[in-house]
PDB file of C-alpha atoms in Angstrom:
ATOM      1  CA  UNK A   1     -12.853 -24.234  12.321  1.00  0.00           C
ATOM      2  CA  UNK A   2      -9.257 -24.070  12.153  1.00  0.00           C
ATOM      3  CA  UNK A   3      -7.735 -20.525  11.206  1.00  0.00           C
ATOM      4  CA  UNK A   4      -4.307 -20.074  10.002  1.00  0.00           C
ATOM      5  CA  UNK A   5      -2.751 -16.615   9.749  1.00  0.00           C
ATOM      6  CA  UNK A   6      -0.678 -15.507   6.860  1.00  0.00           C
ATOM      7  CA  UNK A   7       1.743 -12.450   7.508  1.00  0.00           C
ATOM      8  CA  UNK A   8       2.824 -11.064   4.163  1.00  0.00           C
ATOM      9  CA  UNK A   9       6.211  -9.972   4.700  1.00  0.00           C
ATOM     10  CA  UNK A  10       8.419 -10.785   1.658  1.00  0.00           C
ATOM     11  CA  UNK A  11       8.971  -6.667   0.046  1.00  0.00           C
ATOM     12  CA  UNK A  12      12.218  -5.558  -0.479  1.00  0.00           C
ATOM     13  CA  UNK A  13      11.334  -2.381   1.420  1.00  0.00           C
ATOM     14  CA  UNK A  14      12.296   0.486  -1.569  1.00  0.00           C
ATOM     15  CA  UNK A  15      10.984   3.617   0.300  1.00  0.00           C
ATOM     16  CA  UNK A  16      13.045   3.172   3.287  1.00  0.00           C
ATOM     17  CA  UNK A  17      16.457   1.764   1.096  1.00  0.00           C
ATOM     18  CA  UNK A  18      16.466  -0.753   4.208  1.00  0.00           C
ATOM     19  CA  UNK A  19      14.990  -3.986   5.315  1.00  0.00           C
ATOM     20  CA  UNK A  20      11.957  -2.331   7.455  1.00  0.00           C
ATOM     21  CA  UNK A  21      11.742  -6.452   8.279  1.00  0.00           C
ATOM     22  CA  UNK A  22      14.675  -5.568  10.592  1.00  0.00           C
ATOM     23  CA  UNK A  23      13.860  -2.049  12.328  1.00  0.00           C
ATOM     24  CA  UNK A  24      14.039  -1.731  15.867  1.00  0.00           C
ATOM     25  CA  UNK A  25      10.580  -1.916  17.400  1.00  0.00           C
ATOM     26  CA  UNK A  26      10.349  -2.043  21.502  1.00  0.00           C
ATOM     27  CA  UNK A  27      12.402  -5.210  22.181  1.00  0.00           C
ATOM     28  CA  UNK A  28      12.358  -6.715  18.991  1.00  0.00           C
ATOM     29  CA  UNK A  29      12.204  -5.888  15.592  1.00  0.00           C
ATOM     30  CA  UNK A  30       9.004  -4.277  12.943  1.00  0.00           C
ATOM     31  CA  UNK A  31       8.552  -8.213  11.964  1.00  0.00           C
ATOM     32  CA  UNK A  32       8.924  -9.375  15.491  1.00  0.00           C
ATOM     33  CA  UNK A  33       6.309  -7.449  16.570  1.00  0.00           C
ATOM     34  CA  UNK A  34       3.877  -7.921  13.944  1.00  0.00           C
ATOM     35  CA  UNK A  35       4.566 -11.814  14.933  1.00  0.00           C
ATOM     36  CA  UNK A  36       4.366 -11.256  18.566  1.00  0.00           C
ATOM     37  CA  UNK A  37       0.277  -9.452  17.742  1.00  0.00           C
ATOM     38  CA  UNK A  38      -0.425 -12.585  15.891  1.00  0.00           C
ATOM     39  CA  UNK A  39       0.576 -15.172  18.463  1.00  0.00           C
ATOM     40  CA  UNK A  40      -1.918 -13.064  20.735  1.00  0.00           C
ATOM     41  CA  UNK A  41      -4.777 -13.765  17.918  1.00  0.00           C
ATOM     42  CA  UNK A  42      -7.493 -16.522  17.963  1.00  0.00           C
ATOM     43  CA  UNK A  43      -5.953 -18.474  15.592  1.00  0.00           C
ATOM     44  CA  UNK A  44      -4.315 -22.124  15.106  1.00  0.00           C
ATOM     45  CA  UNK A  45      -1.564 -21.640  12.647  1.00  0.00           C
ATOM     46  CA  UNK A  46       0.983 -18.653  12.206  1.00  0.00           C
ATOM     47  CA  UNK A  47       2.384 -18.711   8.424  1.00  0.00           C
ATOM     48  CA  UNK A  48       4.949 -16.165   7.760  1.00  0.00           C
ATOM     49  CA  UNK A  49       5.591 -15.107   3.542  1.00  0.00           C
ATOM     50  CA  UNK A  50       9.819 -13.910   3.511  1.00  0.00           C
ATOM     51  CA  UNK A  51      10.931 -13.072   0.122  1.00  0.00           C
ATOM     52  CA  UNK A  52      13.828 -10.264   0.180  1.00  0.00           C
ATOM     53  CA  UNK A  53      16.544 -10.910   2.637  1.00  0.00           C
ATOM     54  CA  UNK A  54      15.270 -13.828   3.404  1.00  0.00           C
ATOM     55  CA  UNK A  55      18.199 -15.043   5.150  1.00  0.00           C
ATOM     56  CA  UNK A  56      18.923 -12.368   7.190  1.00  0.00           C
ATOM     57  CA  UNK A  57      15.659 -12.164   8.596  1.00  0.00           C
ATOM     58  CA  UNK A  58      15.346 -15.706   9.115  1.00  0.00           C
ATOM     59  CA  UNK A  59      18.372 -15.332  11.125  1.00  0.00           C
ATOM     60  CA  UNK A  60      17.581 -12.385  13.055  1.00  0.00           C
ATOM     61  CA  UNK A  61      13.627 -12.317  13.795  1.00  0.00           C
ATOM     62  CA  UNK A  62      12.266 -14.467  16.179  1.00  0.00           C
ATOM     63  CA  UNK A  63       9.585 -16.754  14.042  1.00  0.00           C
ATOM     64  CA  UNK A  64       9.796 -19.885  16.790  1.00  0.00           C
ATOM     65  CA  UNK A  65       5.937 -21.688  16.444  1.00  0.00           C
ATOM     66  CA  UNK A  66       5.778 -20.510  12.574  1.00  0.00           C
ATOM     67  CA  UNK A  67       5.734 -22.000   9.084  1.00  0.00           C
ATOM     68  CA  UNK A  68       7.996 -19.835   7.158  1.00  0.00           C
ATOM     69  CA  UNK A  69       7.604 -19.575   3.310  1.00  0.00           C
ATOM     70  CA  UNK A  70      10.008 -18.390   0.548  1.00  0.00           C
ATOM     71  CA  UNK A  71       9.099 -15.923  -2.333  1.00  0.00           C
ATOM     72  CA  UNK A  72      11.182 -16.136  -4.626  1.00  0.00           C
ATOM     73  CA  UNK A  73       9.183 -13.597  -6.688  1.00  0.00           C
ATOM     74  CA  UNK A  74       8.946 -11.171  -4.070  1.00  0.00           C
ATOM     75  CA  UNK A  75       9.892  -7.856  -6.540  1.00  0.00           C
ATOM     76  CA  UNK A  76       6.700  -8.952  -8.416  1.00  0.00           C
ATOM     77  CA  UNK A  77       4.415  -7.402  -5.640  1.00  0.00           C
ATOM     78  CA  UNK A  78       2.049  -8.249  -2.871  1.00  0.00           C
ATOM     79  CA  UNK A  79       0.123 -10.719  -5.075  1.00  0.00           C
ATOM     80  CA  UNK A  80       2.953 -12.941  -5.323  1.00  0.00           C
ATOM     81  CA  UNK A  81       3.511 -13.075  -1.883  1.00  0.00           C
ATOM     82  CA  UNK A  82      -0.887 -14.127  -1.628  1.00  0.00           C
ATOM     83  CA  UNK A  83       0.374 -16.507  -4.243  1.00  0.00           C
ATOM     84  CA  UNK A  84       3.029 -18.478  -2.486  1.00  0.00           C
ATOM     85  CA  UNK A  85       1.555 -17.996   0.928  1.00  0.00           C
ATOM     86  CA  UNK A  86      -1.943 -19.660  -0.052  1.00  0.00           C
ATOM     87  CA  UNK A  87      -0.186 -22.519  -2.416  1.00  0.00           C
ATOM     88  CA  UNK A  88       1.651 -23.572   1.228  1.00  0.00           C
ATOM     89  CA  UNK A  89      -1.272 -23.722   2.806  1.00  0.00           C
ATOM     90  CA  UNK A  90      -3.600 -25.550   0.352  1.00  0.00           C
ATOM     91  CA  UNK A  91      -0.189 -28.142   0.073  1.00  0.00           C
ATOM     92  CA  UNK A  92       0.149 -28.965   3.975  1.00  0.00           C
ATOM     93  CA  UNK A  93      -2.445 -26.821   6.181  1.00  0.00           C
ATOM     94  CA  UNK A  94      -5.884 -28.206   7.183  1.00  0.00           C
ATOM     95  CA  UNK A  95      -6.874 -24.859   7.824  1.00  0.00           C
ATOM     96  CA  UNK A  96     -10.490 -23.993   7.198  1.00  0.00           C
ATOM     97  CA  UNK A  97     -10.010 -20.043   6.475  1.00  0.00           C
ATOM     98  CA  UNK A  98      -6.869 -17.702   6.294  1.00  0.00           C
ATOM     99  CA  UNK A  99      -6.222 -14.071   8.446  1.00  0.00           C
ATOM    100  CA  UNK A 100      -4.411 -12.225   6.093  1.00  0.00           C
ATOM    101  CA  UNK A 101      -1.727  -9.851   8.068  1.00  0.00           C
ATOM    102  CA  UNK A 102       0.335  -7.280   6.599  1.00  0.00           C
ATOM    103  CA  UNK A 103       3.755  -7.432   7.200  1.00  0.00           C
ATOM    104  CA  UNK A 104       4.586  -3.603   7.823  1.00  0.00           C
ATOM    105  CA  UNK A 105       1.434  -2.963   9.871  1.00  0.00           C
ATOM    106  CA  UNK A 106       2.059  -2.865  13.836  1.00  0.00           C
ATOM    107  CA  UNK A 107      -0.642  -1.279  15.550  1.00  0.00           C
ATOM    108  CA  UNK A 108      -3.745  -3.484  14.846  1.00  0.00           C
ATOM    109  CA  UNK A 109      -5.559  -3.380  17.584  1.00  0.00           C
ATOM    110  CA  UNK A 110      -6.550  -6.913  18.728  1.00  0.00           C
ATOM    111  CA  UNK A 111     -10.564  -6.763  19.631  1.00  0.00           C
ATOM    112  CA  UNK A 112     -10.847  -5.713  15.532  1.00  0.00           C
ATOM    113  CA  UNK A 113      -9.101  -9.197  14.699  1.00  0.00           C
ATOM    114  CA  UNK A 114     -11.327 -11.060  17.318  1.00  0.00           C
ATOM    115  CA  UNK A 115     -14.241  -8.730  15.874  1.00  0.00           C
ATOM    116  CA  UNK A 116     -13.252 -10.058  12.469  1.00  0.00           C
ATOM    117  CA  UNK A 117     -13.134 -14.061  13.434  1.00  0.00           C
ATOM    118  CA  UNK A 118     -15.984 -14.121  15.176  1.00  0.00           C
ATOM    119  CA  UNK A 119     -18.013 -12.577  12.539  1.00  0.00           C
ATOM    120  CA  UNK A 120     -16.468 -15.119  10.060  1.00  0.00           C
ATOM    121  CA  UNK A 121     -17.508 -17.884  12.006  1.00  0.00           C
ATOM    122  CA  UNK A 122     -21.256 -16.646  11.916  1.00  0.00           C
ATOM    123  CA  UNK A 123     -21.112 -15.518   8.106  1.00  0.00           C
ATOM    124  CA  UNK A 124     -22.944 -16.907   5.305  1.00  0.00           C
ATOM    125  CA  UNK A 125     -19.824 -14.995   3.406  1.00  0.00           C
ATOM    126  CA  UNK A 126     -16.597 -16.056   2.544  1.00  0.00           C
ATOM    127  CA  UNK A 127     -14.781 -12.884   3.118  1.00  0.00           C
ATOM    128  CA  UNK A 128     -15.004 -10.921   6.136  1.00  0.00           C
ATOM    129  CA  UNK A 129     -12.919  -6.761   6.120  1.00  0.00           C
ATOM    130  CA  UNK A 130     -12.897  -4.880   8.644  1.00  0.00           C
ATOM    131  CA  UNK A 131     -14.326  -1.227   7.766  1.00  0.00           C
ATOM    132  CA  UNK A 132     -12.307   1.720   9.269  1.00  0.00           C
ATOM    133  CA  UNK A 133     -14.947   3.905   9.553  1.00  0.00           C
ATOM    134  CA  UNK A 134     -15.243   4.619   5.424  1.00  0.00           C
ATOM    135  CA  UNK A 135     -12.374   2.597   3.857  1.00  0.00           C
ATOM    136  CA  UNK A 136     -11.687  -1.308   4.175  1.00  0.00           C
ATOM    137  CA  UNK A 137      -8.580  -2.353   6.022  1.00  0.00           C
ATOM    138  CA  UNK A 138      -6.761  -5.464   7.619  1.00  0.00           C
ATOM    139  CA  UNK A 139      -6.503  -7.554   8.645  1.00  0.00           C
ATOM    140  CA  UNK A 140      -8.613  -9.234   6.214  1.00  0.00           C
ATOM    141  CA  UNK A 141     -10.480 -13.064   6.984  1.00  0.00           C
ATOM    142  CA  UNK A 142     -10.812 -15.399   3.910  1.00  0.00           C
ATOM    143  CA  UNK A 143     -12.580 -18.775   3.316  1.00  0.00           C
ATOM    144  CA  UNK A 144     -10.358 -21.815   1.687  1.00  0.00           C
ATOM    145  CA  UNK A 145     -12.810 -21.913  -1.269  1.00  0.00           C
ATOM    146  CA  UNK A 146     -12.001 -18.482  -2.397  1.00  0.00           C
ATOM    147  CA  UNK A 147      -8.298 -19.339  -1.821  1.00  0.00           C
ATOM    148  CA  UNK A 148      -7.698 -20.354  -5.535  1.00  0.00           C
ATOM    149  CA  UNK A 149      -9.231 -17.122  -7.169  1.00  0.00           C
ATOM    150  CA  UNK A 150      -6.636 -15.462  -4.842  1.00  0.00           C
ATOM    151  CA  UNK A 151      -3.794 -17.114  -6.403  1.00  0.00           C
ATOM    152  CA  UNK A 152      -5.123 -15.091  -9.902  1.00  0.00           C
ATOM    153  CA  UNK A 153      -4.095 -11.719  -8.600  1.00  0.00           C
ATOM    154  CA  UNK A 154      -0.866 -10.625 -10.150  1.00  0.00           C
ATOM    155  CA  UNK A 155       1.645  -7.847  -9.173  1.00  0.00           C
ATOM    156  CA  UNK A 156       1.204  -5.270  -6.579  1.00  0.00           C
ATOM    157  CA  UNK A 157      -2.857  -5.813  -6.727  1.00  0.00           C
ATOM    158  CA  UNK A 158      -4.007  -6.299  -3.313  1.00  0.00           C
ATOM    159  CA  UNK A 159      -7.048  -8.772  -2.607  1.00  0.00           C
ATOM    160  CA  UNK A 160      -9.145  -5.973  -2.391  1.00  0.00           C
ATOM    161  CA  UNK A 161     -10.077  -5.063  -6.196  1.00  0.00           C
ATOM    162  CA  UNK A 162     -11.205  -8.551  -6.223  1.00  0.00           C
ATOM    163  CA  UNK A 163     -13.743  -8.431  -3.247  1.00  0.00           C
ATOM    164  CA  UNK A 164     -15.268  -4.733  -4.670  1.00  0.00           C
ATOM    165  CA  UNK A 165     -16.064  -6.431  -8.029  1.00  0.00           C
ATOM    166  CA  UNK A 166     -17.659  -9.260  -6.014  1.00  0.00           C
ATOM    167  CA  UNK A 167     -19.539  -7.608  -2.580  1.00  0.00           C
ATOM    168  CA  UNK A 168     -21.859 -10.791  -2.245  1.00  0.00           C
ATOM    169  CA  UNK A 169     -18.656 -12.743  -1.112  1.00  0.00           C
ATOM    170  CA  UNK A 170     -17.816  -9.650   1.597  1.00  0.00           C
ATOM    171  CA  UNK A 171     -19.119  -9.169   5.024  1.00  0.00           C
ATOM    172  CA  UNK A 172     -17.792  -5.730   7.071  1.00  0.00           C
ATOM    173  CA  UNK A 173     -16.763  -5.427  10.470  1.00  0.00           C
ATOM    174  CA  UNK A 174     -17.041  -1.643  11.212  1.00  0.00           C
ATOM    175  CA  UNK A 175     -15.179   0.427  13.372  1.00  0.00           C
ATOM    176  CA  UNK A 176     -14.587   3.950  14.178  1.00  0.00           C
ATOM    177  CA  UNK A 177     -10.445   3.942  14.766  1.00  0.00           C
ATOM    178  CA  UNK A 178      -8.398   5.012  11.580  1.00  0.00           C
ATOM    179  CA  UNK A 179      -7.336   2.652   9.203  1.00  0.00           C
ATOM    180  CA  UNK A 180      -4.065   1.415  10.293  1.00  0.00           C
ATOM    181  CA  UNK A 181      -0.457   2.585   8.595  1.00  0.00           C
ATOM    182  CA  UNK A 182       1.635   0.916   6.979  1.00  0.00           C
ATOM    183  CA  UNK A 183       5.672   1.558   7.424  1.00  0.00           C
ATOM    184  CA  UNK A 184       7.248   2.475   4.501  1.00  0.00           C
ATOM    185  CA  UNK A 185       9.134   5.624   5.085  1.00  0.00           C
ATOM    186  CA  UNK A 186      11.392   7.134   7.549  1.00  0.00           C
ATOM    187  CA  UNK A 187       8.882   9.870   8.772  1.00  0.00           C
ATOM    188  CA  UNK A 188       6.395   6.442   9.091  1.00  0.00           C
ATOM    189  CA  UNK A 189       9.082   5.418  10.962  1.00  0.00           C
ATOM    190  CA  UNK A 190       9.262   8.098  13.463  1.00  0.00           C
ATOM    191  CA  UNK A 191       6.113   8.333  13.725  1.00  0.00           C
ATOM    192  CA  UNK A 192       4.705   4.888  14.638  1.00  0.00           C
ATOM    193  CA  UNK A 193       7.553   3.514  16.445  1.00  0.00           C
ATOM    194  CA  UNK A 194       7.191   3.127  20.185  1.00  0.00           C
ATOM    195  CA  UNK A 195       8.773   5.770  21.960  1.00  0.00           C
ATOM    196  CA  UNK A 196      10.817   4.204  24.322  1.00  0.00           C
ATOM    197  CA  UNK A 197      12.524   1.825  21.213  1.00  0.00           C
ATOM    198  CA  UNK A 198      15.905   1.453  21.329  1.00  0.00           C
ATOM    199  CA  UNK A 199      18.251  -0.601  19.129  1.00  0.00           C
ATOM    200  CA  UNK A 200      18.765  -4.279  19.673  1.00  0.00           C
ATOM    201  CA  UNK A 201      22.270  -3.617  20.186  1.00  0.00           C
ATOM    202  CA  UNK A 202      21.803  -1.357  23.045  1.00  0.00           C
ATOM    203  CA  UNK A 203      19.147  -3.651  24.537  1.00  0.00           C
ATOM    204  CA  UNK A 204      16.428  -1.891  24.142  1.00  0.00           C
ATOM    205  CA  UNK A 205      13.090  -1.861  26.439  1.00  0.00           C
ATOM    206  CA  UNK A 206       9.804  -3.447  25.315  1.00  0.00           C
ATOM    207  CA  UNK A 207       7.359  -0.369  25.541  1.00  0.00           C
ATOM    208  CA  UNK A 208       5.522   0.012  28.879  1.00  0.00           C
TER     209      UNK A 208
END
């Protein structure tokens, strides 16, 4: 089985009035880092979904080993992003199944993602969620043949809405750690960024 990720980082970032892309984050930047988790995942194929600033980030994040794809229609929502993301890799990926990773996400703690592929691989499902303890969270495993009902979703609507109107597709992965945050404020900011960050400028330290 051959599993590409898909990190859905394309949103103009309106909470913060910043590209959140770019934040300082350890060593590297919010996007960097979310890379840097994936790399450390069991999969084959790292796709990464830019859309605002696309340039800039290009330029500045570290995305050596990925595919990068352009969203045009970023300010549409996440579903565009889903959109784009999946066409790319129904165009040139073999992959069997996609890991869909939020962008703005860092702290996803590894043994859920390996939790999550290895329960795909024994499934009878095509959808696998991990369950933080009563809600469903991501990162979020789906099958190729669901790929195209995917590609349906329009605006800001999440792949979730689609998998609670259909729960024979799903199969849960439980666990009892909170659902993880996304960054989309400054308080999210202060509080999810590693405390011994510093800015690239002044070289900061990865944390220890």
């Amino acid at each position: 089985m051959i599993v590409a990720a898909l990190v859905l980082a394309a949103g103009g970032s309106s909470r913060l009035g910043r590209p959140k892309q770019l934040e300082p984050w350890g060593d590297t930047t919010l996007l960097g880092h979310v890379v840097d988790q994936v790399r450390t995942y069991p999969v084959d194929e790292i796709w990464v979904v830019l859309g605002a600033e696309f340039d800039r980030i290009l330029d500045t994040v570290d995305l050596t080993g990925c595919n990068v794809v352009e969203n045009p229609e970023w300010e549409e929502g996440i579903a565009s992003s889903l959109r784009v993301g999946l066409d790319a890799l129904i165009q040139t990926s073999r992959a069997d199944a996609a890991l869909i990773v939020i962008g703005d996400q860092p702290n996803i703690d590894r043994r859920v993602v390996e939790q999550v592929v290895e329960t795909f691989t024994a499934a009878k499902v095509p959808v696998v969620i991990p369950k933080y303890r009563y809600t469903w969270g991501n990162p979020v495993m789906v099958d190729r043949s669901l790929w195209p009902r995917l590609m349906s979703l329009e605006g800001d609507e999440g792949a979730q809405r689609l998998f609670k109107a259909h729960p024979e597709w799903v199969e849960e992965v439980w666990t009892d750690q909170l659902p993880p945050r996304d960054v989309d404020t400054e308080a999210d900011l202060e509080e999810l960024r590693p405390r011994q960050a510093g800015s690239l400028a002044e070289g900061g330290e990865p944390p220890r």
